[in-house]
């Protein structure tokens, strides 16, 4: 599933741009969920065979998106978004912060750093993840 070409992308874009009822909250939830699923898929697909059991165990216990893109990616694939692309990491972290505020608090965190549109963040992250090589 590639966010920029999928139904999820269209849903996120529509929810972000809806004229009659701006639905940024749902766009944020859908984009953050898609990003979490995608990073887990990439890790499972690209981790070497010798690390698959460990990766499954880690992924079953971790779902914090910034953590997945930093510590978990580093442990499983030897790369971290935080160091490879700090601006994208910050945008994804802002998306995750808003997702958590909506899910756990019922509304956006107006004091948190605002990220670009959720669809843009998701598309950029998907592109970055797709270029990661498979480890042997």
Coordinates of C-alpha atoms in Angstrom, one line a residue:
X1 CA 0.0 0.0 0.0
X2 CA 1.5 3.3 -1.1
X3 CA -0.2 6.2 0.6
X4 CA 0.2 8.6 -2.3
X5 CA -1.6 6.2 -4.7
X6 CA -4.1 4.5 -2.5
X7 CA -7.6 4.8 -1.3
X8 CA -6.1 5.8 2.0
X9 CA -4.4 8.7 0.3
X10 CA -7.6 9.9 -1.3
X11 CA -9.4 9.5 2.1
X12 CA -6.8 11.5 3.9
X13 CA -6.7 14.2 1.2
X14 CA -10.5 14.5 1.2
X15 CA -10.7 14.7 4.9
X16 CA -8.0 17.3 5.0
X17 CA -9.6 19.5 2.3
X18 CA -13.3 19.0 3.0
X19 CA -15.0 22.4 2.4
X20 CA -18.2 21.8 4.3
X21 CA -16.7 20.1 7.3
X22 CA -12.9 20.3 7.7
X23 CA -12.1 16.9 9.1
X24 CA -8.4 17.4 10.0
X25 CA -8.8 15.1 13.0
X26 CA -9.9 12.1 11.0
X27 CA -7.3 12.9 8.3
X28 CA -4.7 12.9 11.1
X29 CA -5.9 9.6 12.6
X30 CA -6.0 7.9 9.2
X31 CA -2.5 9.2 8.1
X32 CA -0.9 8.3 11.4
X33 CA -2.4 4.8 11.4
X34 CA -1.3 4.3 7.8
X35 CA 2.2 5.4 8.6
X36 CA 2.5 3.1 11.6
X37 CA 1.2 0.1 9.5
X38 CA 3.6 0.9 6.7
X39 CA 6.8 1.2 8.9
X40 CA 5.9 -2.1 10.5
X41 CA 5.4 -3.7 7.1
X42 CA 8.8 -2.4 5.8
X43 CA 10.6 -3.6 8.9
X44 CA 9.1 -7.1 8.6
X45 CA 9.8 -7.2 4.9
X46 CA 13.4 -5.9 4.9
X47 CA 14.9 -7.2 8.1
X48 CA 17.3 -10.1 7.5
X49 CA 16.0 -13.6 8.1
X50 CA 18.1 -14.0 11.1
X51 CA 16.4 -11.0 12.7
X52 CA 12.8 -11.7 11.8
X53 CA 11.8 -13.3 15.1
X54 CA 13.3 -10.5 17.1
X55 CA 11.6 -7.9 14.8
X56 CA 8.2 -9.5 15.3
X57 CA 8.7 -9.5 19.1
X58 CA 9.7 -5.8 19.1
X59 CA 6.9 -4.8 16.8
X60 CA 4.3 -6.5 18.9
X61 CA 5.3 -4.4 21.8
X62 CA 5.9 -1.0 20.1
X63 CA 3.5 1.2 18.3
X64 CA 4.8 4.8 19.0
X65 CA 5.5 6.1 15.5
X66 CA 8.6 8.3 16.3
X67 CA 10.0 5.4 18.3
X68 CA 9.5 3.0 15.4
X69 CA 11.2 5.4 13.0
X70 CA 14.2 6.0 15.3
X71 CA 15.1 3.2 17.8
X72 CA 13.3 0.3 16.2
X73 CA 14.4 1.1 12.6
X74 CA 18.0 1.5 13.9
X75 CA 17.9 -1.9 15.7
X76 CA 16.3 -3.8 12.8
X77 CA 17.5 -2.1 9.6
X78 CA 20.5 0.0 10.8
X79 CA 18.9 3.4 9.8
X80 CA 17.0 6.0 11.7
X81 CA 14.7 8.7 10.2
X82 CA 15.7 11.0 13.0
X83 CA 19.3 11.2 11.6
X84 CA 18.6 10.6 7.9
X85 CA 15.9 13.3 7.5
X86 CA 15.3 15.4 10.6
X87 CA 12.7 17.6 9.0
X88 CA 10.5 14.6 8.0
X89 CA 11.1 13.1 11.4
X90 CA 9.8 16.3 13.1
X91 CA 6.8 16.4 10.8
X92 CA 5.9 12.7 11.6
X93 CA 6.5 13.4 15.3
X94 CA 4.0 16.3 15.1
X95 CA 1.5 14.1 13.3
X96 CA 1.9 11.5 16.0
X97 CA 1.5 14.1 18.7
X98 CA -1.8 15.3 17.2
X99 CA -3.0 11.7 16.8
X100 CA -2.3 11.0 20.4
X101 CA -4.1 14.2 21.5
X102 CA -7.1 13.3 19.5
X103 CA -7.3 9.7 20.6
X104 CA -6.5 10.2 24.2
X105 CA -7.8 13.7 24.8
X106 CA -10.6 14.1 22.3
X107 CA -9.2 17.1 20.6
X108 CA -6.1 18.5 18.8
X109 CA -3.3 19.9 20.9
X110 CA -3.2 23.6 19.8
X111 CA 0.1 24.2 21.6
X112 CA 1.9 21.4 19.8
X113 CA 4.0 22.0 16.7
X114 CA 1.7 21.9 13.6
X115 CA 2.8 19.6 10.9
X116 CA 2.1 19.9 7.2
X117 CA -1.1 18.3 5.9
X118 CA -1.4 14.7 7.1
X119 CA -1.5 13.4 3.5
X120 CA 1.8 15.2 2.7
X121 CA 3.5 13.8 5.8
X122 CA 2.3 10.3 5.0
X123 CA 3.3 10.4 1.4
X124 CA 6.8 11.7 2.2
X125 CA 7.3 9.0 4.8
X126 CA 6.1 6.3 2.5
X127 CA 8.5 7.5 -0.2
X128 CA 11.4 7.5 2.3
X129 CA 10.5 4.0 3.6
X130 CA 10.2 2.5 0.1
X131 CA 13.8 3.4 -0.7
X132 CA 15.2 1.5 2.3
X133 CA 17.2 -1.5 1.1
X134 CA 16.5 -5.0 2.2
X135 CA 19.2 -6.2 4.6
X136 CA 21.0 -9.5 4.1

